[in-house]
mmCIF file of C-alpha atoms in Angstrom:
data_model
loop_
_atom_site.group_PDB
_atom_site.id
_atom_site.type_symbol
_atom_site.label_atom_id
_atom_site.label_comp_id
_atom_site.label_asym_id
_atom_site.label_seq_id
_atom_site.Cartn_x
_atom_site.Cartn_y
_atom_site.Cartn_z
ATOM 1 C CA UNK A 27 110.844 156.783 121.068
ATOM 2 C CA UNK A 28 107.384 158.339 120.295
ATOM 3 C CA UNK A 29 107.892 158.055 116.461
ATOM 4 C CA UNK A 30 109.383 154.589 116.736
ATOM 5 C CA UNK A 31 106.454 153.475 118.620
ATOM 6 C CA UNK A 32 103.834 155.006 115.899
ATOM 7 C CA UNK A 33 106.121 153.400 113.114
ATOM 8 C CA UNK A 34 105.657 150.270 114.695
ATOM 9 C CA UNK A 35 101.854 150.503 115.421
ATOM 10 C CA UNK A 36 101.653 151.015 111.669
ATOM 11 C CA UNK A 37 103.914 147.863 110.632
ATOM 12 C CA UNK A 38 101.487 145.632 113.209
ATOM 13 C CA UNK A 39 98.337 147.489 111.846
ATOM 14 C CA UNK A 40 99.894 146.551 107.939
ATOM 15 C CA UNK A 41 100.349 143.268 108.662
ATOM 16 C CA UNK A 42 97.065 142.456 110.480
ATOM 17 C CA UNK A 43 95.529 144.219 107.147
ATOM 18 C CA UNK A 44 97.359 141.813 104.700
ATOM 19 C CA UNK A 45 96.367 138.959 106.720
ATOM 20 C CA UNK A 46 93.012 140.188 107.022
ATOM 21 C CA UNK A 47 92.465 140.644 103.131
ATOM 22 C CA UNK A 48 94.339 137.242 102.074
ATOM 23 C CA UNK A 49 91.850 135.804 104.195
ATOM 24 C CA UNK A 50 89.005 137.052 102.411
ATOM 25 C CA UNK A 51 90.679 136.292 99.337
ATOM 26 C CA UNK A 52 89.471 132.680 98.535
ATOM 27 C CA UNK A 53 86.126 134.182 99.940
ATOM 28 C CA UNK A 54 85.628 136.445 97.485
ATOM 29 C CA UNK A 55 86.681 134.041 94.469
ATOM 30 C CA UNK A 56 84.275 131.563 95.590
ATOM 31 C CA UNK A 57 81.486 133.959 95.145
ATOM 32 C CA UNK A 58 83.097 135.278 91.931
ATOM 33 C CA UNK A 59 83.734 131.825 90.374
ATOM 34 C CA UNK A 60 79.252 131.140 91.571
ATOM 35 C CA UNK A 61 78.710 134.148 89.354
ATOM 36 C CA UNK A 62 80.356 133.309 86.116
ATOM 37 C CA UNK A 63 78.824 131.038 83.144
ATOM 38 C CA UNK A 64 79.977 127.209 82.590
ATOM 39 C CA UNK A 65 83.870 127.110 81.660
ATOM 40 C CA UNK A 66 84.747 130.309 82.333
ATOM 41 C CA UNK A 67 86.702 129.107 85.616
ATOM 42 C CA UNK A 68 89.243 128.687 83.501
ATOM 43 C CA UNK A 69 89.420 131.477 80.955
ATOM 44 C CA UNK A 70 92.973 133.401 80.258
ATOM 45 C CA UNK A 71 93.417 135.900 80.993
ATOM 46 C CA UNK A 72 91.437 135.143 84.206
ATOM 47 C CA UNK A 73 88.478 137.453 85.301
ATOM 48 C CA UNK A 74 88.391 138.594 88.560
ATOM 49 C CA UNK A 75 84.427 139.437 88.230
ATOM 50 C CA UNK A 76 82.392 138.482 85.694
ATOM 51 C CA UNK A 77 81.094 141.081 83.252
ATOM 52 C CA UNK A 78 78.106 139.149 83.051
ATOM 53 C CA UNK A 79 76.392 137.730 86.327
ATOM 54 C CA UNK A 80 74.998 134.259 85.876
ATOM 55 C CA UNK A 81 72.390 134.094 88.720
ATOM 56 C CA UNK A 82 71.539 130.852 87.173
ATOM 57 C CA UNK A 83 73.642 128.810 88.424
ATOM 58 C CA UNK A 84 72.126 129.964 92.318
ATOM 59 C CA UNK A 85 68.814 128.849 90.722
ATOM 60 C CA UNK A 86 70.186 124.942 89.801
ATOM 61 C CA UNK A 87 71.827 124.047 92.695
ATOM 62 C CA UNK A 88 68.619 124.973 94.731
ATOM 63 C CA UNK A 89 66.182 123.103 92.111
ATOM 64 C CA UNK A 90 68.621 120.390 91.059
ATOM 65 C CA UNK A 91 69.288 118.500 93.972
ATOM 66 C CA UNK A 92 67.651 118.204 97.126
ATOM 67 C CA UNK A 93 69.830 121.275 97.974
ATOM 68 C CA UNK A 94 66.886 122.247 100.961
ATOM 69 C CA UNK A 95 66.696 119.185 102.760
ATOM 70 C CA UNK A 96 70.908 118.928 102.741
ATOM 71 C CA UNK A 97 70.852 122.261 104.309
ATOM 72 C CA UNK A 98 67.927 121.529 106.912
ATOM 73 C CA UNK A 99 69.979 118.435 108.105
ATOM 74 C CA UNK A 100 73.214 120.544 108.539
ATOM 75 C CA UNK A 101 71.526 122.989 110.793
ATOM 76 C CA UNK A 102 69.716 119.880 112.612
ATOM 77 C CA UNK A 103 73.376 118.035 113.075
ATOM 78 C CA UNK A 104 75.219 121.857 113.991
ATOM 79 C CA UNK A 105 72.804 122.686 116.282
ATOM 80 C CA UNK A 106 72.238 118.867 117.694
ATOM 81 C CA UNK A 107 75.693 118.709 118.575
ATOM 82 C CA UNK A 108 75.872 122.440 119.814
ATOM 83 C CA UNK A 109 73.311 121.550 122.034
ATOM 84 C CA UNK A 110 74.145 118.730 123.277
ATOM 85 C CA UNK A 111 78.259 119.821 123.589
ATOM 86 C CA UNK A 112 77.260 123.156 125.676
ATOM 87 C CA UNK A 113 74.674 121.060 128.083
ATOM 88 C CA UNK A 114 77.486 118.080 128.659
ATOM 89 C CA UNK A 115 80.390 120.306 128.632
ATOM 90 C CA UNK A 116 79.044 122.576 131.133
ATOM 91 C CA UNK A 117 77.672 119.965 133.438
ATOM 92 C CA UNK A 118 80.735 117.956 133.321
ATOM 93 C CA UNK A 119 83.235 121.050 133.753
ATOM 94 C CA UNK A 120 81.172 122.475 136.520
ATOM 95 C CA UNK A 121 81.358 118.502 138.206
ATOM 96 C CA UNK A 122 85.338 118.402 137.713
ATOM 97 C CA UNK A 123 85.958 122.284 139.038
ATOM 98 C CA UNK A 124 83.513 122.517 142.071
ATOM 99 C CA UNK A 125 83.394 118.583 143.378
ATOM 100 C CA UNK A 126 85.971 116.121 144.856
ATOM 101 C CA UNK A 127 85.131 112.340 144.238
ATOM 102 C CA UNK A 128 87.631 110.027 144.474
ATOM 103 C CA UNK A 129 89.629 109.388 141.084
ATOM 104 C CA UNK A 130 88.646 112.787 139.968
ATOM 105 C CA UNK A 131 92.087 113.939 138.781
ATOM 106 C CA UNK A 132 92.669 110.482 137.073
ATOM 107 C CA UNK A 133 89.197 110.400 135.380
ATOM 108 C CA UNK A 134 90.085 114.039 134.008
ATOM 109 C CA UNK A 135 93.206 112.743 133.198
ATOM 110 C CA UNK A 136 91.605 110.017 130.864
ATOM 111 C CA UNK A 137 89.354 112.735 129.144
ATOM 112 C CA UNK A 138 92.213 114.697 128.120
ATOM 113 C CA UNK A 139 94.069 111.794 126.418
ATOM 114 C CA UNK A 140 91.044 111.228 124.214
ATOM 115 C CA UNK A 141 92.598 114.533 122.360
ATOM 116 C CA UNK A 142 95.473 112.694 121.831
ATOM 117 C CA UNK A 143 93.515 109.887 119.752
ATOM 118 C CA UNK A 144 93.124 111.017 115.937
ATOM 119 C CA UNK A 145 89.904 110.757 114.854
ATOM 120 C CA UNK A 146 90.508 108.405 112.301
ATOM 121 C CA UNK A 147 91.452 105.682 114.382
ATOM 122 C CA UNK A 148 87.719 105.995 116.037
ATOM 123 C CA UNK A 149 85.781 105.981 112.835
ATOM 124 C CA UNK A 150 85.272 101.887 112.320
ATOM 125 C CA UNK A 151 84.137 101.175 115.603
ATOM 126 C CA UNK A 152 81.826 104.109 115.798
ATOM 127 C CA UNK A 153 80.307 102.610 112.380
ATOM 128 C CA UNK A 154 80.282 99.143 113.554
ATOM 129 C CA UNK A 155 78.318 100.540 116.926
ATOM 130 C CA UNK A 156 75.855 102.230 114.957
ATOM 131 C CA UNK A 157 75.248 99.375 112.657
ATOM 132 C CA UNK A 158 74.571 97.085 115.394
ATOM 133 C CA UNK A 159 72.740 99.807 117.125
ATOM 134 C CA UNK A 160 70.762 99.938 113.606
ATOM 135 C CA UNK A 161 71.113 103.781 114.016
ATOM 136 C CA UNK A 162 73.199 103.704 110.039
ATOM 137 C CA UNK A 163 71.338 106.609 107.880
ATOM 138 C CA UNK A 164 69.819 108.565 110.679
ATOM 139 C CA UNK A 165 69.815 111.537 112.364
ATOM 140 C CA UNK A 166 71.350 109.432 115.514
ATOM 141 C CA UNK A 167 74.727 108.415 113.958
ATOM 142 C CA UNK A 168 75.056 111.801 112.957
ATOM 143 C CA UNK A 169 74.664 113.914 116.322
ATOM 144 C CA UNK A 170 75.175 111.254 119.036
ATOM 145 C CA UNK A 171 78.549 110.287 118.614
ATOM 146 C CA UNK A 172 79.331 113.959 119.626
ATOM 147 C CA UNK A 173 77.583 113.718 122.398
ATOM 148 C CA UNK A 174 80.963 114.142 124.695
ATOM 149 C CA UNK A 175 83.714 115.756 124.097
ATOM 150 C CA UNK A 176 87.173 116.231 125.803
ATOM 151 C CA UNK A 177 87.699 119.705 124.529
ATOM 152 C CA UNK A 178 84.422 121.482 126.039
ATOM 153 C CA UNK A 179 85.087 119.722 129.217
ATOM 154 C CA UNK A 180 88.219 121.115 129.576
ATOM 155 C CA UNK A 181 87.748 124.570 128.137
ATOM 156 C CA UNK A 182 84.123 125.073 130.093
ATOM 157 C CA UNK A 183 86.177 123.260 133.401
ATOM 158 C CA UNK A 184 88.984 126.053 133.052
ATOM 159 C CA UNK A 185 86.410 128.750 133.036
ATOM 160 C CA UNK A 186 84.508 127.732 136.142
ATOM 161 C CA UNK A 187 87.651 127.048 138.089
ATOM 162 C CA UNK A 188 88.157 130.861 137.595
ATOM 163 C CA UNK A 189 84.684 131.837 138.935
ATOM 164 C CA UNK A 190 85.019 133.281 142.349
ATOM 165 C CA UNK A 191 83.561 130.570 144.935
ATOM 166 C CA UNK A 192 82.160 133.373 147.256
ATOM 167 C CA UNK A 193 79.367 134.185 144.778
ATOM 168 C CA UNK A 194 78.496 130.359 145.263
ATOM 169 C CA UNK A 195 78.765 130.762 148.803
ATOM 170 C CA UNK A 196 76.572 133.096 149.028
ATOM 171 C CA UNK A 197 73.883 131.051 147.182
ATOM 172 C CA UNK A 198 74.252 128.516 149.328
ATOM 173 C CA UNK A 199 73.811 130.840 152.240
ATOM 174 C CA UNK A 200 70.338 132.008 151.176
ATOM 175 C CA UNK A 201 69.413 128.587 150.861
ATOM 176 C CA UNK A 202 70.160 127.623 147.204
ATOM 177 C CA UNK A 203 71.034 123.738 146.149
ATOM 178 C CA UNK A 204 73.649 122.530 144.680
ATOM 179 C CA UNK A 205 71.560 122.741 141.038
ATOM 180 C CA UNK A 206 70.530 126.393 141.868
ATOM 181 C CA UNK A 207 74.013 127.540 141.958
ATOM 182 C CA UNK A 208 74.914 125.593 138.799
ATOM 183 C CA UNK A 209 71.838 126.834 137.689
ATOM 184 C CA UNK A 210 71.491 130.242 138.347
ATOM 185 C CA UNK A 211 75.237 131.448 139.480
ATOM 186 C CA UNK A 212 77.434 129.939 137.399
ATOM 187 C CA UNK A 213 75.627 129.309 134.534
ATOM 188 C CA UNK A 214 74.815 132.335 133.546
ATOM 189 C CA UNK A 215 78.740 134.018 134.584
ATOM 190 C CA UNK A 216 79.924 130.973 131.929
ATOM 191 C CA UNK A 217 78.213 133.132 128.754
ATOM 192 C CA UNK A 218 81.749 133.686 127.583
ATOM 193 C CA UNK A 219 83.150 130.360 126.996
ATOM 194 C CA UNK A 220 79.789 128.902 126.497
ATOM 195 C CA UNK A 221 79.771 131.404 123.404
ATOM 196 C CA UNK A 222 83.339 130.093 122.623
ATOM 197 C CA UNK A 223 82.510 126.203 122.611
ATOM 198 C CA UNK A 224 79.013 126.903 120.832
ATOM 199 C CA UNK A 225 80.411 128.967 118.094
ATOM 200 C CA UNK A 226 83.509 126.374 117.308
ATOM 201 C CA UNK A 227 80.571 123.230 117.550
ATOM 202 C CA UNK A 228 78.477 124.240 115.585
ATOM 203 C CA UNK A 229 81.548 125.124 112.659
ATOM 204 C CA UNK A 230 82.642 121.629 113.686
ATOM 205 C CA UNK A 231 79.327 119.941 113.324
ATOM 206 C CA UNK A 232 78.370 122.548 109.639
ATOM 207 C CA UNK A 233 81.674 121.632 108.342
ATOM 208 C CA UNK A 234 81.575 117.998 109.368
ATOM 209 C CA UNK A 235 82.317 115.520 105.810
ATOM 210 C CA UNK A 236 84.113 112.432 106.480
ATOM 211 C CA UNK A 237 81.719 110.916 109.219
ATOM 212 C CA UNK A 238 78.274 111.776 107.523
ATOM 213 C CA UNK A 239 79.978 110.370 104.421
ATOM 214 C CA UNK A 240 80.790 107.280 106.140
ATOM 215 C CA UNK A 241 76.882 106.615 108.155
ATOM 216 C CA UNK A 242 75.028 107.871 105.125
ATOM 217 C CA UNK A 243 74.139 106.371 102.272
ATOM 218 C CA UNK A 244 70.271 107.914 100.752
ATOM 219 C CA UNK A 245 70.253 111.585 99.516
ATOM 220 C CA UNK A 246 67.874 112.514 101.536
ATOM 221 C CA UNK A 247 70.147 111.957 105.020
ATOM 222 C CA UNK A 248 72.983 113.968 103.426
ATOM 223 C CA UNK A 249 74.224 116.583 105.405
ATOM 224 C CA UNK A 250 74.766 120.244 102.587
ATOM 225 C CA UNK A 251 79.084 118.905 102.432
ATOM 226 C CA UNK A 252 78.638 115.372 101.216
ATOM 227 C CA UNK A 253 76.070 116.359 99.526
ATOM 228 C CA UNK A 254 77.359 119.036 97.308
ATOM 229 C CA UNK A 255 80.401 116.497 96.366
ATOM 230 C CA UNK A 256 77.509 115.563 93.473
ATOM 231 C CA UNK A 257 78.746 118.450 91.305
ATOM 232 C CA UNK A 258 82.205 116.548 91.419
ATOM 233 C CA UNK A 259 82.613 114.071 89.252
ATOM 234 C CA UNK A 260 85.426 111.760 87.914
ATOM 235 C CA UNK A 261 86.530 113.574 84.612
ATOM 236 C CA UNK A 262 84.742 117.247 85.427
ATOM 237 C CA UNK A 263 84.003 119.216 87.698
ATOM 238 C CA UNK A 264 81.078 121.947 87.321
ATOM 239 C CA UNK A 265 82.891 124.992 89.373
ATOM 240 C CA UNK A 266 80.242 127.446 88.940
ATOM 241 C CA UNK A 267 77.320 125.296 90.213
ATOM 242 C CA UNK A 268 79.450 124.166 93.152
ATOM 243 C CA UNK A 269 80.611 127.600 94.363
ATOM 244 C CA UNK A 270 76.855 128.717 94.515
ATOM 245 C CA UNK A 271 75.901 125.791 97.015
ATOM 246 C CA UNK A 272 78.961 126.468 99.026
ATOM 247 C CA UNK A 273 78.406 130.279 99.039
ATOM 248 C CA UNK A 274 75.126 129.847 100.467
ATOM 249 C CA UNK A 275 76.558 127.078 102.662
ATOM 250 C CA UNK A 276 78.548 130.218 104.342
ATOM 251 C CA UNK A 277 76.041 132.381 105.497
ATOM 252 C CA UNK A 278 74.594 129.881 108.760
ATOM 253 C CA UNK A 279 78.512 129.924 110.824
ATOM 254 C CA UNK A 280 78.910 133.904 110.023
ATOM 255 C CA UNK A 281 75.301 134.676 111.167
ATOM 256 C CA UNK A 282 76.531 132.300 114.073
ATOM 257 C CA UNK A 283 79.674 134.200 114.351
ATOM 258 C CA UNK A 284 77.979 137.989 113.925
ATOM 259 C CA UNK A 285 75.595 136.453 116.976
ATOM 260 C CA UNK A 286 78.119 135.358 119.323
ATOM 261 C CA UNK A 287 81.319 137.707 118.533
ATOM 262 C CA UNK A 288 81.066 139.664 121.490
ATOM 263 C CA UNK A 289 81.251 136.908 123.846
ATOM 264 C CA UNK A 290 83.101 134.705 121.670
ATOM 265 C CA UNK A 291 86.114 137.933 121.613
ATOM 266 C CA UNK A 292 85.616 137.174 125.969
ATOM 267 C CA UNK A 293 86.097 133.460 125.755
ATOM 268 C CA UNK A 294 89.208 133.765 123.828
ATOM 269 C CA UNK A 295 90.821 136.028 126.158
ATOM 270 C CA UNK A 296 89.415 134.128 129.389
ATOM 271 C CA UNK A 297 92.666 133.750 131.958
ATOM 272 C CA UNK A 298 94.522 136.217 129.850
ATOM 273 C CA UNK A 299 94.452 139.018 132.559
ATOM 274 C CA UNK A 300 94.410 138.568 136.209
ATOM 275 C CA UNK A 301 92.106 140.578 138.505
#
């Protein structure tokens, strides 16, 4: 039973590995394909690493285009939304776990079936808001329409429900408010799922194309994915160029990941084992 049990360790442990490594497969070819010269993409035999490194290419996407101010709006619209996601998300969750209003269950009930509605669907009368609001090709249209969302309610409202109410309690015995213990108590015991819903906002909000496509129109409000989509055009595409700005469009959500793995490995596994 031993030996079976060590065979089968090994199958998981092979499997995780393959799935690990295709992964980092289409990494690694994106960073190839930024290194090689104009055209080679599609040299036969192909070349998995180019002989000769063509750090040029690095050099004309930053000098090109506006490649700096693309990036600096990215991280403003990431960490707008992150911000403003973990701040309502936590506030709201707390509000549905710890108080009783009346309607509570149905107005949580109502949040949840705004999962249900595909984005798509929302995406003419957010632009027709923002016109009116005259908010079109700004920083507004791009962070404030994120400003709730279903998902954090509910994950950071299934975290606090799991907090143990006599460390509130005892808050409010030593004379703490109602903010204080939001504040100070459960707050700071959320780190773990805060991690969680910061760390999959701010991917959301980096990653974000068809929206800042839609409510921008001058280079300069272009978030780094639309505007990157200037290397494509309608008879060629130039690979090499491309791959560079998206390679260096990677390193912001792993830095994010790196910073928030530890907690980010506890909010995954929140309610996974009972105490």
């Amino acid at each position: 039973m031993r030996l079976l049990g060590r065979l089968w360790d090994s199958v998981v442990y092979l499997v995780l590995l393959a799935g690990g490594l295709s992964m980092l497969v289409p990494f690694f070819w994106m960073v190839s394909t930024s290194l090689k010269a104009p055209g080679a993409v599609f040299d036969l035999p192909v070349e998995v690493w180019p002989k000769e490194l063509h750090w040029e290419n690095y050099q004309r996407v930053l000098t090109s285009v506006p490649f700096g101010r693309w990036y600096l709006n990215s991280l403003l619209v990431a960490l707008g939304l992150t911000f403003l996601n973990l701040t309502s998300g936590a506030m709201a969750g707390y509000a549905f776990a710890r108080f009783r209003f009346r309607g509570q269950g149905a107005l949580f009930l109502l949040f949840l079936t705004t999962l249900m509605i595909p984005v798509h669907v929302l995406i003419i009368p957010l632009f027709i808001l923002m016109r009116n609001l005259g908010w079109v090709d700004t920083y507004y249209a791009l962070i404030l329409p994120g400003l709730f969302d279903a998902f954090a309610i509910f994950l950071m409202r299934q975290h606090f429900l799991h907090l143990p109410k006599e460390l509130e309690e005892a808050a409010i015995m030593d004379g703490a408010g109602p903010w204080q213990v939001y504040w100070k108590v459960a707050l700071p015991l959320a780190a773990p799922a805060l991690a969680t819903l910061g760390t999959f906002t701010f991917l959301a909000g980096w990653n974000s194309f068809l929206w800042p496509l839609i409510v921008t129109h001058s280079l300069e409000m272009r978030p780094l994915t639309v505007g990157l989509a200037v290397f494509q055009g309608q008879f060629s595409t130039e690979w090499t160029v491309l791959m560079a700005g998206l390679t260096l469009g990677t390193i912001p959500p792993i830095l994010v990941f790196l910073l928030a793995q530890r907690y980010f490995i506890q909010g995954l596994t929140l309610g996974s084992l009972k105490g």
